[in-house]
Short mmCIF file of C-alpha atoms and ligand atoms in Angstrom, two decimals:
data_model
loop_
_atom_site.label_atom_id
_atom_site.label_comp_id
_atom_site.label_asym_id
_atom_site.label_seq_id
_atom_site.Cartn_x
_atom_site.Cartn_y
_atom_site.Cartn_z
CA MET J 1 91.56 -15.99 -52.03
CA SER J 2 92.20 -17.84 -55.26
CA ASN J 3 89.56 -19.37 -57.45
CA VAL J 4 89.59 -23.06 -58.24
CA ILE J 5 89.16 -23.75 -61.95
CA PRO J 6 85.59 -25.03 -62.25
CA SER J 7 86.46 -27.92 -64.58
CA HIS J 8 87.72 -29.82 -61.58
CA ARG J 9 84.66 -29.13 -59.51
CA GLN J 10 81.93 -31.66 -59.53
CA ARG J 11 78.51 -30.34 -58.71
CA THR J 12 75.83 -32.48 -57.25
CA LYS J 13 72.64 -31.18 -55.72
CA GLY J 14 73.51 -28.78 -52.94
CA MET J 15 76.96 -30.22 -52.66
CA GLN J 16 80.25 -29.49 -54.29
CA ARG J 17 83.20 -31.78 -54.26
CA ILE J 18 86.68 -30.72 -55.20
CA ASP J 19 89.04 -33.41 -56.38
CA LEU J 20 92.29 -32.23 -54.83
CA ALA J 21 94.34 -34.59 -56.99
CA TYR J 22 93.40 -32.49 -60.03
CA ALA J 23 92.54 -29.11 -58.60
CA GLU J 24 94.78 -26.22 -59.56
CA LEU J 25 94.60 -22.81 -58.07
CA ALA J 26 93.71 -20.28 -60.69
CA SER J 27 96.41 -17.71 -61.19
CA SER J 28 95.40 -14.26 -62.31
CA GLU J 29 96.74 -15.31 -65.72
CA VAL J 30 94.27 -18.21 -65.93
CA VAL J 31 91.40 -15.95 -64.86
CA ARG J 32 92.40 -13.51 -67.60
CA ASP J 33 92.56 -16.30 -70.21
CA ILE J 34 89.12 -17.61 -69.25
CA ASN J 35 87.63 -14.13 -69.42
CA ARG J 36 89.31 -13.55 -72.78
CA ASP J 37 87.73 -16.74 -74.14
CA VAL J 38 84.30 -15.82 -72.78
CA VAL J 39 84.52 -12.36 -74.38
CA LEU J 40 85.71 -13.86 -77.68
CA GLU J 41 82.80 -16.31 -77.60
CA LEU J 42 80.32 -13.48 -77.01
CA ILE J 43 81.77 -11.47 -79.88
CA ARG J 44 81.55 -14.52 -82.12
CA THR J 45 77.93 -15.32 -81.29
CA ARG J 46 76.58 -11.77 -81.00
CA GLN J 47 78.73 -9.84 -83.48
CA PRO J 48 78.85 -6.95 -84.10
CA ILE J 49 78.78 -5.99 -80.43
CA SER J 50 79.91 -2.94 -78.47
CA ARG J 51 82.25 -2.97 -75.49
CA ALA J 52 79.42 -1.65 -73.31
CA ASP J 53 77.18 -4.58 -74.30
CA LEU J 54 80.03 -6.98 -73.58
CA SER J 55 80.42 -5.45 -70.16
CA ARG J 56 76.68 -5.71 -69.49
CA SER J 57 76.52 -9.34 -70.69
CA THR J 58 79.51 -10.55 -68.70
CA GLY J 59 79.30 -8.34 -65.63
CA LEU J 60 83.00 -7.56 -66.13
CA GLN J 61 84.27 -4.02 -65.56
CA PRO J 62 84.37 -1.80 -68.69
CA SER J 63 88.13 -1.37 -68.16
CA THR J 64 88.59 -5.18 -68.13
CA ILE J 65 86.53 -5.51 -71.32
CA SER J 66 88.58 -2.76 -72.97
CA SER J 67 91.87 -4.41 -72.19
CA ILE J 68 90.62 -7.83 -73.38
CA ALA J 69 89.29 -6.21 -76.58
CA GLU J 70 92.67 -4.57 -77.20
CA GLN J 71 94.38 -7.92 -76.72
CA LEU J 72 92.01 -9.70 -79.14
CA ILE J 73 92.44 -6.94 -81.74
CA GLY J 74 96.22 -7.17 -81.30
CA GLU J 75 96.06 -10.94 -81.85
CA ARG J 76 93.90 -10.29 -84.97
CA TRP J 77 91.02 -12.48 -83.75
CA VAL J 78 88.77 -9.44 -83.63
CA ILE J 79 88.35 -6.29 -85.70
CA GLU J 80 86.76 -2.97 -84.90
CA GLY J 81 83.86 -2.21 -87.23
CA PRO J 82 81.82 0.88 -88.07
CA ALA J 83 80.19 2.93 -85.33
CA ALA J 84 76.77 1.86 -84.14
CA LEU J 85 73.92 4.23 -84.95
CA ARG J 86 72.67 5.88 -81.81
CA PRO J 87 70.25 8.86 -81.75
CA ARG J 88 72.58 10.96 -79.60
CA GLY J 89 75.70 10.78 -77.53
CA ARG J 90 78.91 8.95 -78.34
CA ARG J 91 78.69 6.31 -81.02
CA PRO J 92 80.37 3.12 -79.87
CA THR J 93 82.47 1.21 -82.39
CA LEU J 94 81.46 -2.42 -82.72
CA LEU J 95 83.60 -5.51 -82.45
CA SER J 96 83.42 -8.47 -84.85
CA ILE J 97 85.36 -11.63 -85.58
CA ASN J 98 88.12 -10.93 -88.12
CA PRO J 99 86.92 -12.34 -91.47
CA GLY J 100 90.50 -12.12 -92.75
CA MET J 101 91.76 -14.84 -90.42
CA VAL J 102 91.42 -18.35 -91.82
CA ILE J 103 92.35 -21.94 -91.08
CA VAL J 104 93.56 -24.67 -93.47
CA VAL J 105 91.58 -27.85 -92.90
CA ALA J 106 92.05 -31.43 -94.08
CA ASP J 107 89.66 -34.35 -93.76
CA VAL J 108 91.64 -37.55 -94.32
CA ARG J 109 89.44 -40.58 -95.01
CA PRO J 110 90.32 -44.11 -96.08
CA ASN J 111 89.55 -43.42 -99.76
CA GLN J 112 90.06 -39.69 -100.21
CA ALA J 113 91.16 -36.51 -98.53
CA ILE J 114 89.45 -33.14 -98.72
CA VAL J 115 91.51 -30.03 -98.14
CA GLY J 116 89.97 -26.62 -97.70
CA VAL J 117 90.12 -23.15 -96.21
CA VAL J 118 87.56 -22.15 -93.57
CA ASP J 119 87.15 -18.77 -91.83
CA LEU J 120 86.56 -18.22 -88.11
CA ASN J 121 82.81 -18.14 -88.67
CA GLY J 122 82.94 -21.65 -90.16
CA ARG J 123 82.44 -20.53 -93.76
CA PHE J 124 84.09 -22.41 -96.61
CA LEU J 125 86.37 -20.34 -98.83
CA SER J 126 87.77 -23.10 -101.03
CA ARG J 127 88.15 -26.85 -101.22
CA GLU J 128 89.92 -29.53 -103.19
CA SER J 129 89.63 -33.30 -102.99
CA LEU J 130 92.33 -35.82 -103.78
CA PRO J 131 92.41 -39.60 -103.88
CA LEU J 132 94.15 -41.08 -100.88
CA VAL J 133 97.34 -43.07 -101.24
CA ALA J 134 97.79 -45.97 -98.82
CA ASP J 135 101.55 -45.43 -98.47
CA PRO J 136 101.81 -42.81 -95.69
CA GLU J 137 104.90 -41.03 -97.02
CA ARG J 138 103.44 -40.55 -100.50
CA GLY J 139 99.96 -39.86 -99.11
CA VAL J 140 101.22 -37.09 -96.83
CA ARG J 141 103.35 -35.68 -99.67
CA ASN J 142 100.21 -35.37 -101.83
CA LEU J 143 98.40 -33.67 -98.97
CA ILE J 144 101.25 -31.15 -98.56
CA ALA J 145 101.26 -30.41 -102.30
CA CYS J 146 97.52 -29.74 -102.17
CA ILE J 147 97.86 -27.39 -99.18
CA GLU J 148 100.70 -25.57 -100.95
CA ARG J 149 98.38 -25.02 -103.94
CA LEU J 150 95.52 -23.71 -101.78
CA ILE J 151 97.33 -21.17 -99.57
CA PRO J 152 98.45 -18.81 -102.39
CA GLN J 153 94.83 -18.65 -103.61
CA HIS J 154 94.06 -16.43 -100.59
CA PRO J 155 96.77 -13.75 -100.60
CA ASP J 156 94.61 -11.33 -98.57
CA LYS J 157 94.05 -13.77 -95.69
CA SER J 158 96.11 -14.52 -92.63
CA PHE J 159 96.44 -18.21 -91.82
CA GLU J 160 96.06 -19.20 -88.18
CA GLY J 161 96.86 -22.91 -88.35
CA LEU J 162 96.22 -26.28 -89.97
CA GLY J 163 93.67 -28.74 -88.58
CA ILE J 164 93.67 -32.37 -89.74
CA ILE J 165 91.05 -34.99 -88.90
CA LEU J 166 91.87 -38.66 -89.24
CA PRO J 167 89.87 -41.90 -89.27
CA GLY J 168 91.66 -43.19 -86.19
CA ARG J 169 92.90 -42.30 -82.74
CA VAL J 170 95.66 -39.82 -82.02
CA ASP J 171 97.55 -40.12 -78.74
CA PRO J 172 97.18 -36.68 -77.11
CA THR J 173 100.64 -36.91 -75.53
CA THR J 174 102.74 -38.09 -78.48
CA GLU J 175 100.43 -36.60 -81.16
CA GLN J 176 100.91 -39.76 -83.21
CA LEU J 177 98.22 -41.71 -85.04
CA ILE J 178 98.23 -44.93 -83.01
CA LEU J 179 95.13 -46.75 -84.29
CA ALA J 180 93.53 -46.53 -87.72
CA PRO J 181 91.95 -49.81 -88.85
CA ASN J 182 90.92 -48.34 -92.23
CA LEU J 183 94.06 -46.32 -93.05
CA PRO J 184 97.58 -47.84 -92.99
CA TRP J 185 99.19 -44.62 -91.71
CA ALA J 186 99.45 -45.47 -88.00
CA GLY J 187 103.03 -45.17 -86.72
CA TYR J 188 104.07 -42.65 -89.42
CA ASP J 189 104.84 -39.21 -87.98
CA ILE J 190 102.27 -37.24 -89.99
CA LYS J 191 102.58 -34.06 -87.95
CA LYS J 192 106.36 -33.88 -88.23
CA ALA J 193 106.30 -34.42 -92.00
CA ILE J 194 103.67 -31.72 -92.56
CA GLN J 195 105.21 -29.22 -90.17
CA ALA J 196 108.56 -29.60 -91.93
CA ALA J 197 106.93 -28.40 -95.16
CA ILE J 198 104.14 -26.01 -94.13
CA PRO J 199 104.88 -23.03 -91.85
CA LEU J 200 101.71 -23.45 -89.78
CA GLN J 201 101.00 -25.00 -86.39
CA VAL J 202 99.38 -28.42 -87.07
CA GLU J 203 96.62 -29.86 -84.88
CA MET J 204 95.31 -33.38 -85.50
CA ASP J 205 92.72 -35.60 -83.89
CA ASN J 206 90.14 -38.26 -84.48
CA ASP J 207 87.31 -37.19 -86.81
CA ALA J 208 84.50 -37.81 -84.31
CA ASN J 209 86.26 -35.87 -81.53
CA ALA J 210 86.83 -32.98 -83.92
CA CYS J 211 83.19 -32.97 -85.06
CA MET J 212 82.11 -32.85 -81.41
CA LEU J 213 84.39 -29.85 -80.83
CA ALA J 214 82.87 -28.21 -83.91
CA GLU J 215 79.41 -28.70 -82.40
CA LEU J 216 80.66 -26.92 -79.27
CA TRP J 217 82.21 -24.16 -81.32
CA PHE J 218 79.75 -23.65 -84.20
CA GLY J 219 76.84 -25.85 -83.33
CA ARG J 220 73.85 -27.03 -81.49
CA MET J 221 75.17 -27.87 -78.03
CA GLU J 222 73.63 -24.98 -76.11
CA GLY J 223 73.40 -26.19 -72.50
CA VAL J 224 74.05 -29.85 -73.35
CA ARG J 225 76.65 -31.44 -71.06
CA ASN J 226 76.32 -35.13 -72.00
CA ALA J 227 76.31 -36.12 -75.65
CA VAL J 228 77.62 -38.68 -78.09
CA LEU J 229 78.56 -37.96 -81.67
CA VAL J 230 78.77 -40.85 -84.12
CA THR J 231 80.46 -40.53 -87.51
CA ILE J 232 79.39 -43.01 -90.16
CA THR J 233 81.80 -43.25 -93.07
CA GLU J 234 83.88 -46.20 -94.28
CA GLY J 235 84.11 -46.94 -90.55
CA VAL J 236 82.06 -45.96 -87.53
CA GLY J 237 83.61 -43.66 -84.91
CA ALA J 238 82.32 -41.93 -81.83
CA ALA J 239 83.12 -39.07 -79.48
CA ILE J 240 81.84 -38.70 -75.95
CA LEU J 241 81.06 -35.45 -74.17
CA ALA J 242 80.68 -36.26 -70.46
CA ASN J 243 79.80 -33.51 -67.98
CA GLY J 244 80.79 -30.93 -70.57
CA GLN J 245 84.20 -32.40 -71.32
CA LEU J 246 85.45 -34.46 -74.23
CA LEU J 247 86.41 -37.86 -72.92
CA THR J 248 89.77 -38.98 -74.28
CA GLY J 249 90.57 -42.01 -72.15
CA ARG J 250 93.99 -43.62 -71.96
CA SER J 251 96.10 -42.70 -75.04
CA GLY J 252 93.08 -40.97 -76.59
CA LEU J 253 91.38 -44.30 -77.29
CA ALA J 254 87.96 -43.65 -75.69
CA GLY J 255 84.91 -43.89 -77.93
CA GLU J 256 85.86 -46.84 -80.15
CA PHE J 257 82.29 -48.12 -80.18
CA GLY J 258 82.71 -49.02 -83.85
CA HIS J 259 84.85 -51.94 -82.68
CA LEU J 260 82.45 -53.34 -80.11
CA CYS J 261 81.50 -56.86 -81.11
CA LEU J 262 77.89 -57.33 -82.24
CA ASP J 263 78.42 -60.87 -83.53
CA PRO J 264 81.51 -62.98 -82.72
CA ASN J 265 80.85 -65.00 -85.90
CA GLY J 266 80.42 -61.92 -88.09
CA PRO J 267 82.64 -60.73 -90.95
CA VAL J 268 86.27 -59.77 -90.28
CA CYS J 269 86.81 -56.10 -89.46
CA GLY J 270 89.72 -53.82 -90.41
CA CYS J 271 90.87 -54.09 -86.77
CA GLY J 272 91.41 -57.84 -87.23
CA ARG J 273 88.55 -58.96 -85.00
CA LYS J 274 85.18 -60.32 -86.07
CA GLY J 275 81.69 -58.87 -86.15
CA CYS J 276 82.46 -55.32 -84.97
CA TRP J 277 79.62 -52.79 -85.12
CA GLU J 278 81.27 -51.00 -88.06
CA VAL J 279 81.32 -54.07 -90.32
CA PHE J 280 77.51 -53.98 -90.09
CA ALA J 281 76.74 -50.26 -89.93
CA SER J 282 79.37 -48.40 -91.99
CA THR J 283 78.78 -47.03 -95.49
CA ARG J 284 81.08 -49.80 -96.71
CA ALA J 285 78.71 -52.35 -95.13
CA ALA J 286 75.70 -50.79 -96.86
CA ILE J 287 77.44 -50.98 -100.24
CA GLY J 288 78.26 -54.64 -99.49
CA TYR J 289 74.58 -55.40 -98.70
CA PHE J 290 73.57 -53.78 -101.99
CA GLN J 291 76.01 -55.83 -104.06
CA GLU J 292 74.97 -59.01 -102.25
CA LEU J 293 71.25 -58.34 -102.83
CA ARG J 294 71.83 -57.72 -106.55
CA LYS J 295 73.80 -60.95 -106.83
CA GLN J 296 71.10 -62.93 -105.01
CA ALA J 297 68.47 -61.53 -107.37
CA GLY J 298 70.62 -62.51 -110.38
CA ARG J 299 70.99 -58.93 -111.61
CA PRO J 300 73.90 -58.12 -113.98
CA GLU J 301 77.21 -57.25 -112.33
CA GLN J 302 78.12 -53.59 -112.11
CA PRO J 303 80.78 -51.57 -110.30
CA ALA J 304 80.00 -50.85 -106.64
CA PRO J 305 78.31 -47.48 -106.13
CA THR J 306 79.72 -44.85 -103.77
CA SER J 307 77.73 -44.27 -100.58
CA PHE J 308 76.40 -41.06 -102.11
CA GLU J 309 75.26 -42.92 -105.25
CA LEU J 310 73.65 -45.64 -103.11
CA ILE J 311 71.50 -43.07 -101.31
CA ASN J 312 70.52 -41.51 -104.66
CA LEU J 313 69.53 -44.96 -105.97
CA ALA J 314 67.32 -45.44 -102.90
CA GLU J 315 65.76 -42.00 -103.35
CA ASP J 316 65.01 -43.02 -106.96
CA GLY J 317 63.17 -46.11 -105.68
CA ASP J 318 65.76 -48.85 -106.34
CA ALA J 319 64.50 -51.76 -104.18
CA ASP J 320 67.98 -53.25 -103.55
CA ALA J 321 69.37 -49.89 -102.46
CA ILE J 322 66.42 -49.30 -100.12
CA GLU J 323 66.80 -52.77 -98.59
CA ALA J 324 70.58 -52.31 -98.17
CA LEU J 325 70.13 -48.99 -96.37
CA ASN J 326 67.28 -50.40 -94.26
CA ARG J 327 69.73 -53.02 -93.02
CA GLN J 328 72.36 -50.40 -92.29
CA ALA J 329 69.77 -48.34 -90.38
CA HIS J 330 68.76 -51.36 -88.35
CA TYR J 331 72.37 -51.99 -87.34
CA MET J 332 72.91 -48.29 -86.62
CA GLY J 333 70.08 -48.52 -84.10
CA GLN J 334 71.52 -51.67 -82.53
CA GLY J 335 74.88 -50.04 -81.89
CA LEU J 336 73.33 -46.81 -80.65
CA ARG J 337 71.38 -48.86 -78.14
CA ILE J 338 74.65 -50.04 -76.55
CA ILE J 339 76.01 -46.48 -76.43
CA VAL J 340 72.82 -45.07 -74.94
CA THR J 341 72.65 -47.84 -72.35
CA ALA J 342 76.27 -47.24 -71.37
CA LEU J 343 76.34 -43.44 -71.29
CA SER J 344 72.76 -42.14 -71.14
CA PRO J 345 73.49 -39.03 -73.22
CA GLU J 346 71.01 -36.15 -73.51
CA LEU J 347 71.77 -35.84 -77.19
CA VAL J 348 73.03 -38.16 -79.94
CA LEU J 349 74.56 -36.43 -82.95
CA LEU J 350 74.88 -38.45 -86.14
CA ASN J 351 77.14 -37.42 -88.95
CA GLY J 352 77.41 -39.27 -92.25
CA GLY J 353 75.99 -42.37 -93.90
CA LEU J 354 72.22 -42.30 -93.75
CA THR J 355 71.92 -38.80 -92.36
CA SER J 356 71.45 -37.23 -95.81
CA ALA J 357 68.29 -39.35 -96.27
CA TRP J 358 67.12 -39.23 -92.66
CA ASP J 359 63.41 -38.78 -93.46
CA ARG J 360 63.40 -42.23 -94.98
CA PHE J 361 65.85 -44.15 -92.78
CA GLY J 362 65.81 -42.23 -89.50
CA PRO J 363 62.55 -43.80 -88.28
CA ILE J 364 64.17 -47.27 -88.52
CA VAL J 365 67.11 -46.15 -86.36
CA GLU J 366 64.84 -44.38 -83.89
CA ALA J 367 62.44 -47.35 -83.60
CA GLU J 368 65.34 -49.72 -82.93
CA LEU J 369 66.59 -47.42 -80.20
CA ALA J 370 63.17 -46.71 -78.64
CA GLN J 371 62.33 -50.42 -78.46
CA ASN J 372 65.24 -51.09 -76.20
CA ILE J 373 65.42 -48.13 -73.89
CA LEU J 374 65.70 -49.15 -70.22
CA THR J 375 63.52 -46.41 -68.79
CA GLY J 376 62.14 -43.02 -69.82
CA THR J 377 62.37 -41.64 -73.31
CA PRO J 378 65.26 -42.14 -75.74
CA PRO J 379 67.71 -39.24 -76.13
CA ARG J 380 67.18 -36.64 -78.83
CA ILE J 381 68.85 -37.56 -82.12
CA VAL J 382 70.17 -34.72 -84.26
CA VAL J 383 71.59 -35.46 -87.70
CA THR J 384 73.98 -33.49 -89.87
CA SER J 385 72.92 -33.18 -93.47
CA ASP J 386 75.96 -31.31 -94.80
CA VAL J 387 78.46 -33.93 -93.73
CA GLU J 388 81.44 -32.57 -95.63
CA LEU J 389 81.10 -29.08 -94.13
CA ALA J 390 80.57 -30.52 -90.64
CA ARG J 391 83.77 -32.55 -90.90
CA LEU J 392 85.86 -29.64 -92.21
CA ARG J 393 84.49 -27.44 -89.43
CA GLY J 394 85.68 -30.19 -87.11
CA ALA J 395 89.21 -29.78 -88.45
CA ALA J 396 88.91 -26.00 -87.95
CA ALA J 397 87.67 -26.50 -84.38
CA LEU J 398 90.92 -28.35 -83.56
CA VAL J 399 92.85 -25.17 -84.31
CA LEU J 400 90.31 -22.92 -82.60
CA GLN J 401 90.28 -24.89 -79.37
CA ARG J 402 94.06 -24.73 -79.17
CA HIS J 403 94.30 -21.00 -79.77
CA ALA J 404 91.02 -19.64 -78.51
CA GLY J 405 88.24 -20.94 -76.39
CA TYR J 406 89.78 -24.06 -74.93
CA SER J 407 88.48 -23.01 -71.54
CA ARG J 408 85.04 -22.26 -72.92
CA SER J 409 84.06 -25.89 -72.77
CA ASN J 410 86.58 -27.14 -70.32
CA ALA J 411 87.27 -24.74 -67.54
CA SER J 412 84.81 -21.91 -67.36
CA ASP J 413 81.36 -23.36 -68.06
CA GLY J 414 81.07 -20.38 -70.40
CA LYS J 415 80.89 -17.89 -67.56
CA PRO J 416 83.38 -15.16 -66.78
CA VAL J 417 85.43 -15.49 -63.66
CA ARG J 418 85.43 -12.54 -61.32
CA ARG J 419 88.24 -12.23 -58.88
CA LYS J 420 86.99 -12.31 -55.33
CA ARG J 421 88.24 -9.73 -52.90
CA SER J 422 90.87 -11.16 -50.57
CA PRO J 423 89.49 -11.95 -47.13
CA LYS J 424 90.89 -9.77 -44.36
CA LYS J 425 93.68 -11.33 -42.39
CA ASN J 426 92.62 -12.90 -39.09
CA ALA J 427 88.97 -12.56 -40.09
ZN1 ZN S 501 86.79 -53.79 -85.55
#
């Protein structure tokens, strides 16, 4: 009997429904891939680990574990370390993630791009930032030049791929940036241009989706199946994890909560419509509030601060900065209320904007959300303080999910698949 891949199986209490329109029968190859991903995940989270412990943890036969380990070593994901110290008997050699394998990552934002090198454990090895050019051809050329400078700095590493996160939506079929209200690069074939110059497989996706994948890969999602991740930068983006799967929607456009209308008479948004959530809750909005408050109070004109500087001003007690960020926090809460009402997530992850000063501004967001909850308690909110690292790990996760562990979140529920014995004929 074949197994049905569990991603297409919907569990309700005591009942299991299989959607035949999407069900595929698992070939032995798929079973092997799922088991490989589960073993890789165990090595990553419990390294260094012996083959015997892997067999005990998964319930897979020692011979199966051995052949998966050989495959992972052959693919250079895993290395064999020193022997474990045991009082007597054979000393098992331990398996670890290969620290020599790395990923080039790029975080493209409306005003700047950050390019870096991250290893498979999510550690930063180097980074460089560059101002972003609006013209896509020149902008991508600068990005390529930066990547070409970074790679030779790590002659002892082997590069697995290049992950790029973008402030917009990438169609999963065409792999083209099709919507980016704050970056005029939509329609330009970014992937083709980069792949023509850099000999690495390129993966690109929306920044929020990538950060959600990074949470699955490196993060705090243990057991959580329904979550929303909101990125707050020059715009506001979101990713949705529903029943353990990233929701992409038609053409990869799901999650554009930043462009839900809060006020039809509000300011014009980068998307061309009026009063979107992001014109009230983005870092750009907070800087706007600050400038407006200073003007109203008749204070001397000065150049607009960056979002980082604005938070520092607030931490130093600047009344205008505090008021500007209070407003942003209030609008953050308003938008989150819509998301929570629509999706009822267990967990809300926030990344960017106010999250580096959450002690001060978090209570405003949480109060706004709690006030308007339909029933029960509001979902848990978890914030990311190291926003830059979280975003670059997101770019790395795009490469990791393509080459290792795709089934971890999507097909296997993190459990190994054991082949069932074939039923006897005529039984
Ligand atoms: Zn908009």
